[in-house]
mmCIF file of C-alpha atoms in Angstrom:
data_model
loop_
_atom_site.group_PDB
_atom_site.id
_atom_site.type_symbol
_atom_site.label_atom_id
_atom_site.label_comp_id
_atom_site.label_asym_id
_atom_site.label_seq_id
_atom_site.Cartn_x
_atom_site.Cartn_y
_atom_site.Cartn_z
ATOM 1 C CA UNK A 1 118.356 -26.078 -87.384
ATOM 2 C CA UNK A 2 120.479 -23.036 -86.656
ATOM 3 C CA UNK A 3 121.453 -20.856 -89.582
ATOM 4 C CA UNK A 4 119.928 -19.921 -92.857
ATOM 5 C CA UNK A 5 120.503 -20.538 -96.511
ATOM 6 C CA UNK A 6 118.936 -21.249 -99.868
ATOM 7 C CA UNK A 7 117.649 -24.692 -98.796
ATOM 8 C CA UNK A 8 115.678 -23.487 -95.777
ATOM 9 C CA UNK A 9 112.287 -23.335 -97.513
ATOM 10 C CA UNK A 10 112.806 -26.729 -99.138
ATOM 11 C CA UNK A 11 113.866 -28.256 -95.802
ATOM 12 C CA UNK A 12 110.831 -26.775 -94.078
ATOM 13 C CA UNK A 13 108.522 -28.193 -96.757
ATOM 14 C CA UNK A 14 110.258 -31.574 -96.609
ATOM 15 C CA UNK A 15 109.901 -31.750 -92.817
ATOM 16 C CA UNK A 16 106.236 -30.852 -93.160
ATOM 17 C CA UNK A 17 105.730 -33.498 -95.848
ATOM 18 C CA UNK A 18 107.428 -36.152 -93.686
ATOM 19 C CA UNK A 19 105.297 -35.211 -90.687
ATOM 20 C CA UNK A 20 108.290 -34.307 -88.535
ATOM 21 C CA UNK A 21 107.911 -30.528 -88.572
ATOM 22 C CA UNK A 22 106.675 -30.402 -84.946
ATOM 23 C CA UNK A 23 109.982 -32.036 -83.901
ATOM 24 C CA UNK A 24 112.193 -29.545 -85.751
ATOM 25 C CA UNK A 25 112.919 -25.988 -84.755
ATOM 26 C CA UNK A 26 114.119 -23.696 -87.542
ATOM 27 C CA UNK A 27 116.014 -21.036 -85.591
ATOM 28 C CA UNK A 28 117.457 -19.115 -88.547
ATOM 29 C CA UNK A 29 120.518 -16.897 -88.348
ATOM 30 C CA UNK A 30 121.715 -15.961 -84.882
ATOM 31 C CA UNK A 31 124.441 -13.587 -83.725
ATOM 32 C CA UNK A 32 125.738 -16.039 -81.105
ATOM 33 C CA UNK A 33 125.269 -19.746 -81.840
ATOM 34 C CA UNK A 34 127.161 -20.902 -78.734
ATOM 35 C CA UNK A 35 124.065 -21.659 -76.587
ATOM 36 C CA UNK A 36 122.735 -23.921 -79.333
ATOM 37 C CA UNK A 37 126.122 -25.589 -79.795
ATOM 38 C CA UNK A 38 126.459 -26.284 -76.064
ATOM 39 C CA UNK A 39 123.007 -27.932 -76.020
ATOM 40 C CA UNK A 40 123.552 -30.029 -79.154
ATOM 41 C CA UNK A 41 124.751 -33.622 -79.343
ATOM 42 C CA UNK A 42 126.137 -33.487 -82.873
ATOM 43 C CA UNK A 43 127.141 -30.752 -85.321
ATOM 44 C CA UNK A 44 126.121 -31.772 -88.834
ATOM 45 C CA UNK A 45 127.573 -29.754 -91.733
ATOM 46 C CA UNK A 46 126.379 -31.227 -95.058
ATOM 47 C CA UNK A 47 127.868 -28.516 -97.256
ATOM 48 C CA UNK A 48 128.445 -29.196 -100.957
ATOM 49 C CA UNK A 49 131.155 -26.524 -101.122
ATOM 50 C CA UNK A 50 132.671 -24.407 -98.425
ATOM 51 C CA UNK A 51 135.179 -21.593 -98.237
ATOM 52 C CA UNK A 52 136.171 -21.676 -94.568
ATOM 53 C CA UNK A 53 133.501 -23.092 -92.313
ATOM 54 C CA UNK A 54 133.450 -20.641 -89.408
ATOM 55 C CA UNK A 55 130.431 -22.520 -88.021
ATOM 56 C CA UNK A 56 132.567 -25.655 -87.811
ATOM 57 C CA UNK A 57 135.287 -23.780 -85.916
ATOM 58 C CA UNK A 58 132.672 -22.498 -83.464
ATOM 59 C CA UNK A 59 131.265 -25.998 -82.958
ATOM 60 C CA UNK A 60 134.683 -27.586 -82.545
ATOM 61 C CA UNK A 61 135.681 -24.939 -79.997
ATOM 62 C CA UNK A 62 132.810 -26.115 -77.776
ATOM 63 C CA UNK A 63 133.905 -29.781 -78.001
ATOM 64 C CA UNK A 64 130.802 -30.635 -80.023
ATOM 65 C CA UNK A 65 131.370 -33.752 -82.160
ATOM 66 C CA UNK A 66 131.136 -32.901 -85.843
ATOM 67 C CA UNK A 67 130.013 -34.778 -88.932
ATOM 68 C CA UNK A 68 131.040 -32.805 -92.016
ATOM 69 C CA UNK A 69 131.121 -33.115 -95.778
ATOM 70 C CA UNK A 70 134.217 -34.793 -97.122
ATOM 71 C CA UNK A 71 135.622 -31.597 -98.665
ATOM 72 C CA UNK A 72 139.270 -30.545 -99.096
ATOM 73 C CA UNK A 73 138.850 -27.403 -96.957
ATOM 74 C CA UNK A 74 137.935 -29.476 -93.903
ATOM 75 C CA UNK A 75 140.872 -31.822 -94.435
ATOM 76 C CA UNK A 76 143.196 -28.799 -94.702
ATOM 77 C CA UNK A 77 142.077 -27.408 -91.364
ATOM 78 C CA UNK A 78 141.495 -30.651 -89.463
ATOM 79 C CA UNK A 79 142.387 -34.322 -89.876
ATOM 80 C CA UNK A 80 140.682 -37.711 -89.950
ATOM 81 C CA UNK A 81 141.163 -38.073 -86.188
ATOM 82 C CA UNK A 82 139.292 -34.854 -85.350
ATOM 83 C CA UNK A 83 136.154 -34.981 -87.515
ATOM 84 C CA UNK A 84 133.811 -37.551 -88.997
ATOM 85 C CA UNK A 85 133.344 -37.219 -92.758
ATOM 86 C CA UNK A 86 130.481 -38.114 -95.107
ATOM 87 C CA UNK A 87 130.203 -37.734 -98.896
ATOM 88 C CA UNK A 88 128.595 -34.405 -99.852
ATOM 89 C CA UNK A 89 125.981 -35.765 -102.276
ATOM 90 C CA UNK A 90 124.811 -38.992 -100.667
ATOM 91 C CA UNK A 91 121.770 -38.613 -98.409
ATOM 92 C CA UNK A 92 121.753 -42.306 -97.476
ATOM 93 C CA UNK A 93 125.378 -42.109 -96.359
ATOM 94 C CA UNK A 94 124.546 -39.037 -94.277
ATOM 95 C CA UNK A 95 121.619 -40.790 -92.623
ATOM 96 C CA UNK A 96 123.796 -43.807 -91.848
ATOM 97 C CA UNK A 97 126.627 -41.591 -90.566
ATOM 98 C CA UNK A 98 124.300 -39.641 -88.279
ATOM 99 C CA UNK A 99 122.871 -42.877 -86.898
ATOM 100 C CA UNK A 100 126.360 -44.306 -86.423
ATOM 101 C CA UNK A 101 127.578 -41.148 -84.660
ATOM 102 C CA UNK A 102 124.668 -41.124 -82.253
ATOM 103 C CA UNK A 103 124.890 -44.882 -81.630
ATOM 104 C CA UNK A 104 128.621 -44.673 -80.875
ATOM 105 C CA UNK A 105 128.614 -41.294 -79.196
ATOM 106 C CA UNK A 106 131.211 -42.258 -76.583
ATOM 107 C CA UNK A 107 133.724 -42.749 -79.417
ATOM 108 C CA UNK A 108 133.118 -39.211 -80.671
ATOM 109 C CA UNK A 109 134.129 -37.427 -77.491
ATOM 110 C CA UNK A 110 137.911 -37.918 -77.916
ATOM 111 C CA UNK A 111 137.536 -36.963 -81.588
ATOM 112 C CA UNK A 112 135.734 -33.759 -80.572
ATOM 113 C CA UNK A 113 138.487 -32.971 -78.067
ATOM 114 C CA UNK A 114 141.116 -33.309 -80.823
ATOM 115 C CA UNK A 115 139.096 -30.904 -83.001
ATOM 116 C CA UNK A 116 138.914 -28.438 -80.107
ATOM 117 C CA UNK A 117 142.701 -28.610 -79.670
ATOM 118 C CA UNK A 118 143.172 -27.847 -83.369
ATOM 119 C CA UNK A 119 140.926 -24.791 -83.079
ATOM 120 C CA UNK A 120 142.798 -23.559 -80.009
ATOM 121 C CA UNK A 121 146.194 -24.203 -81.631
ATOM 122 C CA UNK A 122 145.439 -22.714 -85.057
ATOM 123 C CA UNK A 123 142.249 -20.677 -85.201
ATOM 124 C CA UNK A 124 141.937 -18.347 -82.223
ATOM 125 C CA UNK A 125 141.695 -14.636 -82.985
ATOM 126 C CA UNK A 126 145.320 -14.168 -81.939
ATOM 127 C CA UNK A 127 146.557 -17.075 -84.076
ATOM 128 C CA UNK A 128 144.573 -15.863 -87.087
ATOM 129 C CA UNK A 129 145.858 -12.297 -86.697
ATOM 130 C CA UNK A 130 149.411 -13.623 -86.396
ATOM 131 C CA UNK A 131 149.001 -15.711 -89.559
ATOM 132 C CA UNK A 132 147.681 -12.701 -91.484
ATOM 133 C CA UNK A 133 150.537 -10.508 -90.212
ATOM 134 C CA UNK A 134 153.061 -13.129 -91.346
ATOM 135 C CA UNK A 135 151.382 -13.331 -94.739
ATOM 136 C CA UNK A 136 151.424 -9.540 -95.184
ATOM 137 C CA UNK A 137 155.101 -9.397 -94.174
ATOM 138 C CA UNK A 138 155.873 -12.074 -96.738
ATOM 139 C CA UNK A 139 154.032 -10.160 -99.486
ATOM 140 C CA UNK A 140 155.755 -6.893 -98.607
ATOM 141 C CA UNK A 141 159.279 -8.353 -98.943
#
């Protein structure tokens, strides 16, 4: 698990209780997640609320298939053909979605490519700077 947050201790305890702790590596926060993203099979983002989701943009840029919470912010940035969605508060649905993604991995690759195209078309540094410049110009009129 790459990253950190308020659930880390609870997740660590839960993994220990389930006897799977030796199979899980808690990496914590890292300055550059790209090596982990390139080695991963699936990006799982079970957020209950999210402002932007930079981690998702980083994962999508590497063509990593993504399973994310069904939140408005992700629908604003992407579409149903570029991500796989699961309900934020349903652990059973998440487990089933993860299993389905890994069982049908070949179907995720075109989806991941569409997500990558969205990132390259909308969310590069240049595109983001351009969008902010346009917004500032609009406000200054």
